[in-house]
Coordinates of C-alpha atoms in Angstrom, one line a residue:
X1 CA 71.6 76.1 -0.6
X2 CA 69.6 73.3 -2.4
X3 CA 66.0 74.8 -4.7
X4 CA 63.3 73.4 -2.5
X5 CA 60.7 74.4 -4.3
X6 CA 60.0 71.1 -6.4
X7 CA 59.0 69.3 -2.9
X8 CA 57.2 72.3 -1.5
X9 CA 54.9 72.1 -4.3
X10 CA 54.5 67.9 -4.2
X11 CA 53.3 68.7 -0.2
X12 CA 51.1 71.5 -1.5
X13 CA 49.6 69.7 -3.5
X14 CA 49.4 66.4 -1.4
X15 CA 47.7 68.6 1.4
X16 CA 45.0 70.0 -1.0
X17 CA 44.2 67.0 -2.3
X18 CA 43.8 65.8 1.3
X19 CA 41.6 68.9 2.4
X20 CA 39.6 68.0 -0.4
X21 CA 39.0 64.4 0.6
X22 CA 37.9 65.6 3.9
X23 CA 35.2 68.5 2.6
X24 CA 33.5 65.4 0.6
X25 CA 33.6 63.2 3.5
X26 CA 32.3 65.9 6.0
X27 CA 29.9 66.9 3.2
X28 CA 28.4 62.8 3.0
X29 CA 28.5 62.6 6.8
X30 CA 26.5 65.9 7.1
X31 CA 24.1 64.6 4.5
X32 CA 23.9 60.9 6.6
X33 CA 23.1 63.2 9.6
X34 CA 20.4 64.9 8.5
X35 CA 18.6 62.1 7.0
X36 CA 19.0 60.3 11.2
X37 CA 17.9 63.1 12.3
X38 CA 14.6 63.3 10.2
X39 CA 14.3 59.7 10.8
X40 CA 14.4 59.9 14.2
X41 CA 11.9 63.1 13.9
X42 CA 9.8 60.7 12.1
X43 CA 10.2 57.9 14.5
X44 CA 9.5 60.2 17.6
X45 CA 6.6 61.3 16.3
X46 CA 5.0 58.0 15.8
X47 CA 6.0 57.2 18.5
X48 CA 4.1 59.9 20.3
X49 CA 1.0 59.3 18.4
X50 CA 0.8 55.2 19.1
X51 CA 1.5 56.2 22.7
X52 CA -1.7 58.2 22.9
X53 CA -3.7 55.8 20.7
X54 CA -2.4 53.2 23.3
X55 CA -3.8 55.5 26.5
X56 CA -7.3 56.0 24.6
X57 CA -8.0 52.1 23.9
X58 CA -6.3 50.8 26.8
X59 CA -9.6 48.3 28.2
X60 CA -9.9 47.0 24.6
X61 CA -5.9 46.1 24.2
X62 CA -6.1 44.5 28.0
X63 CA -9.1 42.2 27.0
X64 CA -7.4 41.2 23.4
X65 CA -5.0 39.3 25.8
X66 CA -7.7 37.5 27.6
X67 CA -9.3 35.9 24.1
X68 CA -5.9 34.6 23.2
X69 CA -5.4 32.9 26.4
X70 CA -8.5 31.4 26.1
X71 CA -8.4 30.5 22.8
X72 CA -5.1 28.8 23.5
X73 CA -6.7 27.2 26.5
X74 CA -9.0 25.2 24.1
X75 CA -6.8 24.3 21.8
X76 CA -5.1 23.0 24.6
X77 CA -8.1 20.9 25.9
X78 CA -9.1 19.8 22.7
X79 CA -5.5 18.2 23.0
X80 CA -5.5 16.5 26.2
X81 CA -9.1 15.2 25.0
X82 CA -7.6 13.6 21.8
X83 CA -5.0 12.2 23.7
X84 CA -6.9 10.6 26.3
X85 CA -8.9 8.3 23.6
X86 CA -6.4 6.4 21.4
X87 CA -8.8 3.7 21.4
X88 CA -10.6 5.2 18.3
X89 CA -7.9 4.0 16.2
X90 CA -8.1 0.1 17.7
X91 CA -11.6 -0.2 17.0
X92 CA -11.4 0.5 13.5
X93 CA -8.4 -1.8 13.4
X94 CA -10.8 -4.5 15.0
X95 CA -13.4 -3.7 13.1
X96 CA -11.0 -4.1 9.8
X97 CA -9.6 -7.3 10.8
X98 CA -13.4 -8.9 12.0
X99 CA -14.0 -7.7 8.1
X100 CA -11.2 -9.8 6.5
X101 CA -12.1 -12.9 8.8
X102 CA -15.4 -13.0 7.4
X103 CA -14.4 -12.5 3.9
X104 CA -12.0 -15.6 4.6
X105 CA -14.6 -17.9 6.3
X106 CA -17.1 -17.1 3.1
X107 CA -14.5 -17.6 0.6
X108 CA -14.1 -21.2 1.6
X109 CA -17.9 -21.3 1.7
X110 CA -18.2 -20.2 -2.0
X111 CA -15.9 -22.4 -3.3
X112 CA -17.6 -25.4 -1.3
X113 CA -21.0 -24.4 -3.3
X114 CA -19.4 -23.7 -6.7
X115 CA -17.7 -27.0 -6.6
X116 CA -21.0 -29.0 -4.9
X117 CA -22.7 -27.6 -8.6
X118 CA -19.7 -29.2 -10.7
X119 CA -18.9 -32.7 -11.5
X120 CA -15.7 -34.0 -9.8
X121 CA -12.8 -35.1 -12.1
X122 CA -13.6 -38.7 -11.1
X123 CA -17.1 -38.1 -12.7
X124 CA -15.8 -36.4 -15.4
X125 CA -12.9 -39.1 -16.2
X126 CA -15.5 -42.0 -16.1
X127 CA -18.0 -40.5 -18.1
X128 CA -15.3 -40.1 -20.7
X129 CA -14.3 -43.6 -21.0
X130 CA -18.2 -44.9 -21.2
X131 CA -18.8 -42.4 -23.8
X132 CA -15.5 -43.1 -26.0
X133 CA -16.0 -46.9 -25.9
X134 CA -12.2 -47.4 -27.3
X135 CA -9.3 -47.7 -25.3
X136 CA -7.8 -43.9 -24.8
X137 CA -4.6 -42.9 -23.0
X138 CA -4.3 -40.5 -20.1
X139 CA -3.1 -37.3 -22.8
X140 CA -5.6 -38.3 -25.2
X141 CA -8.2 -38.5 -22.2
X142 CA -6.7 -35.4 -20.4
X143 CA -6.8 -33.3 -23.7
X144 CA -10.7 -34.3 -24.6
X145 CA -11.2 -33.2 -21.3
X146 CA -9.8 -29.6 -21.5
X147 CA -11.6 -29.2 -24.9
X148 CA -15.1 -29.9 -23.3
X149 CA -14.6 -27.9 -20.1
X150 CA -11.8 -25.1 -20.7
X151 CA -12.8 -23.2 -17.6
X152 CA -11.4 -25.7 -15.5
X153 CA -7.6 -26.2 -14.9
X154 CA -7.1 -30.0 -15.5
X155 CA -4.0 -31.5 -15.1
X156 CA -2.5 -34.9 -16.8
X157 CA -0.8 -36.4 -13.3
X158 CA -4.1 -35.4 -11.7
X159 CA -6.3 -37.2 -14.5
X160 CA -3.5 -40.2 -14.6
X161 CA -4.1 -40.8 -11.3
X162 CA -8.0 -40.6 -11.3
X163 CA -7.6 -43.2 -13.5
X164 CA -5.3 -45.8 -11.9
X165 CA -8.0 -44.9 -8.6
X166 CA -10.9 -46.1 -10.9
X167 CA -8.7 -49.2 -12.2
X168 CA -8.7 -50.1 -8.6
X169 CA -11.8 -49.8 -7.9
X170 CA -12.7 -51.6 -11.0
X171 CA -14.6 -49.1 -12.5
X172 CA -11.9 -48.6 -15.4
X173 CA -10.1 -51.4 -17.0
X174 CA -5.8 -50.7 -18.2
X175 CA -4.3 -52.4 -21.2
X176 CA -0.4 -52.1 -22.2
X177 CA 0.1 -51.8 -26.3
X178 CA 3.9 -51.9 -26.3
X179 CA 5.0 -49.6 -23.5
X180 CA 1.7 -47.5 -23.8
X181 CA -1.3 -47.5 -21.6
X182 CA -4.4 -47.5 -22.5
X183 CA -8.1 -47.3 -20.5
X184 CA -11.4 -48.1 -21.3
X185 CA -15.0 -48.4 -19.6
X186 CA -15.1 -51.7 -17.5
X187 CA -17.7 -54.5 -19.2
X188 CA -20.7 -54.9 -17.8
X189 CA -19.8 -58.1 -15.5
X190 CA -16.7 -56.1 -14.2
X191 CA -19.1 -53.1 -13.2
X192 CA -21.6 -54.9 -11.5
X193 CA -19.2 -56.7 -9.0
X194 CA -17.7 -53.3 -8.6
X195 CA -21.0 -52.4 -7.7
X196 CA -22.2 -55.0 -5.6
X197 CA -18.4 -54.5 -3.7
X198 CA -19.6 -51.1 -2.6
X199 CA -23.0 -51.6 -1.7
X200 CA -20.9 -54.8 0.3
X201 CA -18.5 -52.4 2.2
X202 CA -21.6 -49.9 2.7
X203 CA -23.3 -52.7 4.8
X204 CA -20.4 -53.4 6.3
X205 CA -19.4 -50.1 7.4
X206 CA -23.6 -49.3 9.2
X207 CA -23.9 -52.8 10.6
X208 CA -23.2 -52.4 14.1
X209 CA -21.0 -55.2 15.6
X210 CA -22.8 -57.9 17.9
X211 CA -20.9 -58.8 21.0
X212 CA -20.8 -62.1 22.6

Protein backbone atom coordinates (compact mmCIF):
# COMPACT_ATOMS: atom_id res chain seq x y z
CA UNK A 1 0.00 0.00 0.00
CA UNK A 2 1.27 3.42 -1.28
CA UNK A 3 2.67 6.25 1.91
CA UNK A 4 -0.10 8.79 1.70
CA UNK A 5 1.08 10.87 4.04
CA UNK A 6 2.93 13.48 1.70
CA UNK A 7 -0.67 14.49 0.19
CA UNK A 8 -2.42 14.26 3.52
CA UNK A 9 -0.27 16.93 4.71
CA UNK A 10 -0.49 19.24 1.20
CA UNK A 11 -4.60 19.06 2.04
CA UNK A 12 -3.90 19.91 5.69
CA UNK A 13 -2.28 22.45 4.99
CA UNK A 14 -4.37 23.74 1.93
CA UNK A 15 -7.48 23.56 4.37
CA UNK A 16 -5.80 25.70 7.15
CA UNK A 17 -4.72 28.05 5.01
CA UNK A 18 -8.32 28.29 3.78
CA UNK A 19 -9.85 28.44 7.40
CA UNK A 20 -7.64 31.19 7.86
CA UNK A 21 -8.76 33.21 4.91
CA UNK A 22 -12.19 32.93 6.10
CA UNK A 23 -11.52 34.07 10.01
CA UNK A 24 -10.06 37.38 8.37
CA UNK A 25 -12.85 37.75 6.09
CA UNK A 26 -15.51 37.13 8.74
CA UNK A 27 -13.38 39.26 11.06
CA UNK A 28 -13.59 42.55 8.17
CA UNK A 29 -17.19 41.77 7.59
CA UNK A 30 -17.98 41.83 11.32
CA UNK A 31 -16.02 45.02 11.62
CA UNK A 32 -18.06 46.56 8.26
CA UNK A 33 -21.21 45.44 10.25
CA UNK A 34 -20.72 47.21 13.13
CA UNK A 35 -19.69 50.34 11.70
CA UNK A 36 -23.67 50.03 9.51
CA UNK A 37 -24.96 49.44 12.38
CA UNK A 38 -23.73 52.60 14.29
CA UNK A 39 -24.39 54.46 11.17
CA UNK A 40 -27.70 53.56 11.00
CA UNK A 41 -27.97 54.18 14.98
CA UNK A 42 -26.65 57.56 14.05
CA UNK A 43 -28.98 58.08 11.10
CA UNK A 44 -32.08 56.90 13.10
CA UNK A 45 -31.50 59.09 15.60
CA UNK A 46 -31.36 62.19 13.51
CA UNK A 47 -33.79 61.16 12.01
CA UNK A 48 -35.96 61.12 15.18
CA UNK A 49 -34.83 64.43 16.23
CA UNK A 50 -35.61 66.43 12.70
CA UNK A 51 -38.89 64.61 12.82
CA UNK A 52 -39.82 66.41 16.05
CA UNK A 53 -38.23 69.67 15.08
CA UNK A 54 -40.40 69.29 11.93
CA UNK A 55 -43.81 68.72 14.28
CA UNK A 56 -42.76 71.80 16.55
CA UNK A 57 -42.26 74.42 13.54
CA UNK A 58 -44.69 73.03 11.31
CA UNK A 59 -46.91 76.76 10.49
CA UNK A 60 -43.43 78.38 9.87
CA UNK A 61 -42.14 75.44 7.29
CA UNK A 62 -45.87 75.62 5.54
CA UNK A 63 -45.61 79.55 5.03
CA UNK A 64 -41.71 79.22 3.76
CA UNK A 65 -43.47 77.69 0.68
CA UNK A 66 -45.85 80.50 0.18
CA UNK A 67 -42.86 83.27 -0.14
CA UNK A 68 -41.21 81.18 -2.72
CA UNK A 69 -44.18 80.94 -4.82
CA UNK A 70 -44.61 84.36 -4.57
CA UNK A 71 -41.38 85.41 -5.12
CA UNK A 72 -41.31 83.30 -8.22
CA UNK A 73 -44.59 84.82 -9.21
CA UNK A 74 -42.78 88.17 -9.59
CA UNK A 75 -40.09 87.22 -11.15
CA UNK A 76 -42.36 85.78 -13.43
CA UNK A 77 -44.35 89.08 -14.00
CA UNK A 78 -41.41 91.14 -14.19
CA UNK A 79 -40.90 88.75 -17.26
CA UNK A 80 -44.05 88.94 -19.09
CA UNK A 81 -43.67 92.91 -18.43
CA UNK A 82 -40.23 92.99 -20.21
CA UNK A 83 -41.51 91.06 -22.88
CA UNK A 84 -44.49 92.95 -23.64
CA UNK A 85 -42.28 96.32 -24.44
CA UNK A 86 -39.59 95.52 -27.00
CA UNK A 87 -40.12 98.88 -28.26
CA UNK A 88 -37.54 100.30 -25.78
CA UNK A 89 -34.88 99.07 -27.82
CA UNK A 90 -36.42 100.82 -31.34
CA UNK A 91 -36.52 104.02 -29.87
CA UNK A 92 -33.05 104.27 -28.98
CA UNK A 93 -32.27 102.77 -32.37
CA UNK A 94 -34.38 105.82 -33.86
CA UNK A 95 -33.20 108.08 -31.64
CA UNK A 96 -29.35 106.84 -32.77
CA UNK A 97 -30.06 107.01 -36.35
CA UNK A 98 -32.11 110.80 -36.07
CA UNK A 99 -28.41 111.57 -34.35
CA UNK A 100 -26.22 110.46 -37.40
CA UNK A 101 -28.64 112.23 -39.92
CA UNK A 102 -28.05 115.35 -38.27
CA UNK A 103 -24.46 115.03 -37.93
CA UNK A 104 -24.57 114.31 -41.80
CA UNK A 105 -26.80 117.29 -42.79
CA UNK A 106 -24.31 119.70 -40.62
CA UNK A 107 -21.27 118.20 -42.03
CA UNK A 108 -22.10 119.39 -45.46
CA UNK A 109 -23.17 122.65 -43.72
CA UNK A 110 -19.63 123.17 -42.27
CA UNK A 111 -17.84 122.54 -45.13
CA UNK A 112 -20.15 124.97 -47.13
CA UNK A 113 -19.00 127.80 -44.51
CA UNK A 114 -15.26 126.84 -44.22
CA UNK A 115 -15.04 126.90 -47.98
CA UNK A 116 -17.49 130.40 -48.32
CA UNK A 117 -14.18 131.90 -45.94
CA UNK A 118 -11.50 130.56 -48.48
CA UNK A 119 -10.54 131.68 -51.86
CA UNK A 120 -11.44 129.25 -54.63
CA UNK A 121 -8.53 127.78 -56.74
CA UNK A 122 -9.72 129.95 -59.62
CA UNK A 123 -8.93 133.04 -57.28
CA UNK A 124 -6.06 131.60 -56.18
CA UNK A 125 -4.61 130.64 -59.79
CA UNK A 126 -5.28 134.20 -61.15
CA UNK A 127 -3.90 135.99 -58.39
CA UNK A 128 -0.74 134.07 -59.02
CA UNK A 129 -0.28 134.96 -62.53
CA UNK A 130 -0.99 138.87 -61.81
CA UNK A 131 1.41 138.73 -59.05
CA UNK A 132 4.38 136.75 -60.95
CA UNK A 133 4.09 139.00 -64.05
CA UNK A 134 6.38 136.26 -66.13
CA UNK A 135 5.09 133.49 -67.96
CA UNK A 136 4.91 130.31 -65.39
CA UNK A 137 3.98 126.75 -66.26
CA UNK A 138 1.21 124.78 -64.61
CA UNK A 139 4.05 122.77 -62.04
CA UNK A 140 5.88 125.80 -61.44
CA UNK A 141 2.31 127.52 -60.79
CA UNK A 142 0.95 124.35 -58.96
CA UNK A 143 4.15 124.21 -56.69
CA UNK A 144 4.12 128.13 -55.64
CA UNK A 145 0.83 127.37 -54.82
CA UNK A 146 1.29 124.50 -52.30
CA UNK A 147 4.17 126.55 -50.70
CA UNK A 148 1.86 129.55 -49.85
CA UNK A 149 -1.20 127.48 -48.76
CA UNK A 150 0.07 123.84 -47.51
CA UNK A 151 -3.19 123.23 -45.72
CA UNK A 152 -4.95 122.76 -48.76
CA UNK A 153 -4.63 119.63 -51.09
CA UNK A 154 -3.91 121.13 -54.56
CA UNK A 155 -3.55 119.13 -57.37
CA UNK A 156 -1.55 119.88 -60.86
CA UNK A 157 -4.60 118.39 -63.38
CA UNK A 158 -6.91 120.43 -61.15
CA UNK A 159 -4.68 123.74 -61.40
CA UNK A 160 -3.97 122.75 -65.28
CA UNK A 161 -7.35 122.90 -65.88
CA UNK A 162 -8.21 126.14 -63.87
CA UNK A 163 -5.98 127.50 -66.13
CA UNK A 164 -7.04 126.51 -69.69
CA UNK A 165 -10.81 127.69 -68.01
CA UNK A 166 -9.28 131.20 -67.41
CA UNK A 167 -7.49 131.12 -71.03
CA UNK A 168 -11.05 130.75 -72.21
CA UNK A 169 -12.39 133.17 -70.58
CA UNK A 170 -9.64 135.41 -71.40
CA UNK A 171 -8.59 136.11 -68.16
CA UNK A 172 -5.13 134.14 -68.66
CA UNK A 173 -3.22 134.28 -71.77
CA UNK A 174 -1.06 130.52 -73.04
CA UNK A 175 2.29 130.69 -74.91
CA UNK A 176 4.11 127.41 -76.39
CA UNK A 177 8.20 127.67 -75.87
CA UNK A 178 9.11 124.55 -77.73
CA UNK A 179 6.61 121.81 -76.52
CA UNK A 180 6.19 123.72 -73.08
CA UNK A 181 3.37 125.83 -71.97
CA UNK A 182 3.50 128.70 -70.38
CA UNK A 183 0.65 131.36 -68.72
CA UNK A 184 0.66 134.69 -67.75
CA UNK A 185 -1.82 137.57 -66.53
CA UNK A 186 -3.90 138.79 -69.59
CA UNK A 187 -2.80 142.69 -70.69
CA UNK A 188 -4.85 145.17 -69.77
CA UNK A 189 -6.88 145.51 -73.25
CA UNK A 190 -7.40 141.65 -73.06
CA UNK A 191 -8.98 142.05 -69.46
CA UNK A 192 -11.23 144.67 -70.05
CA UNK A 193 -13.08 142.97 -73.04
CA UNK A 194 -13.09 140.02 -70.74
CA UNK A 195 -14.77 142.15 -68.56
CA UNK A 196 -17.05 143.98 -70.49
CA UNK A 197 -18.02 140.12 -72.03
CA UNK A 198 -19.37 139.35 -68.57
CA UNK A 199 -21.07 142.25 -67.61
CA UNK A 200 -22.56 141.60 -71.57
CA UNK A 201 -23.86 138.09 -70.83
CA UNK A 202 -25.04 139.39 -67.19
CA UNK A 203 -27.42 141.77 -69.06
CA UNK A 204 -28.23 139.32 -71.22
CA UNK A 205 -29.05 136.70 -68.95
CA UNK A 206 -31.83 139.47 -66.53
CA UNK A 207 -33.20 141.09 -69.52
CA UNK A 208 -36.51 139.62 -69.86
CA UNK A 209 -37.41 138.77 -73.60
CA UNK A 210 -40.12 141.13 -75.34
CA UNK A 211 -42.67 139.35 -77.35
CA UNK A 212 -44.22 140.54 -80.45
Amino acid sequence: MPDSTPLQSQYATQIQSDLDSNVAEREQIAGQIDALQEQLSVLENNHALLASMQQAIGPASAAAPAKVRAKDRSKTAKKTAGAAAPRVPQARTATKSAGRATNKQAQPAAKAKASGNSPTLRDLVANHLAQSGEPRSAAEITAGLTDAHPQRNIAGTVVRNTLENLVAKGQAQRTRQNRSVFYTAPDATTAKESADGDVKKGEDAVTPATTG
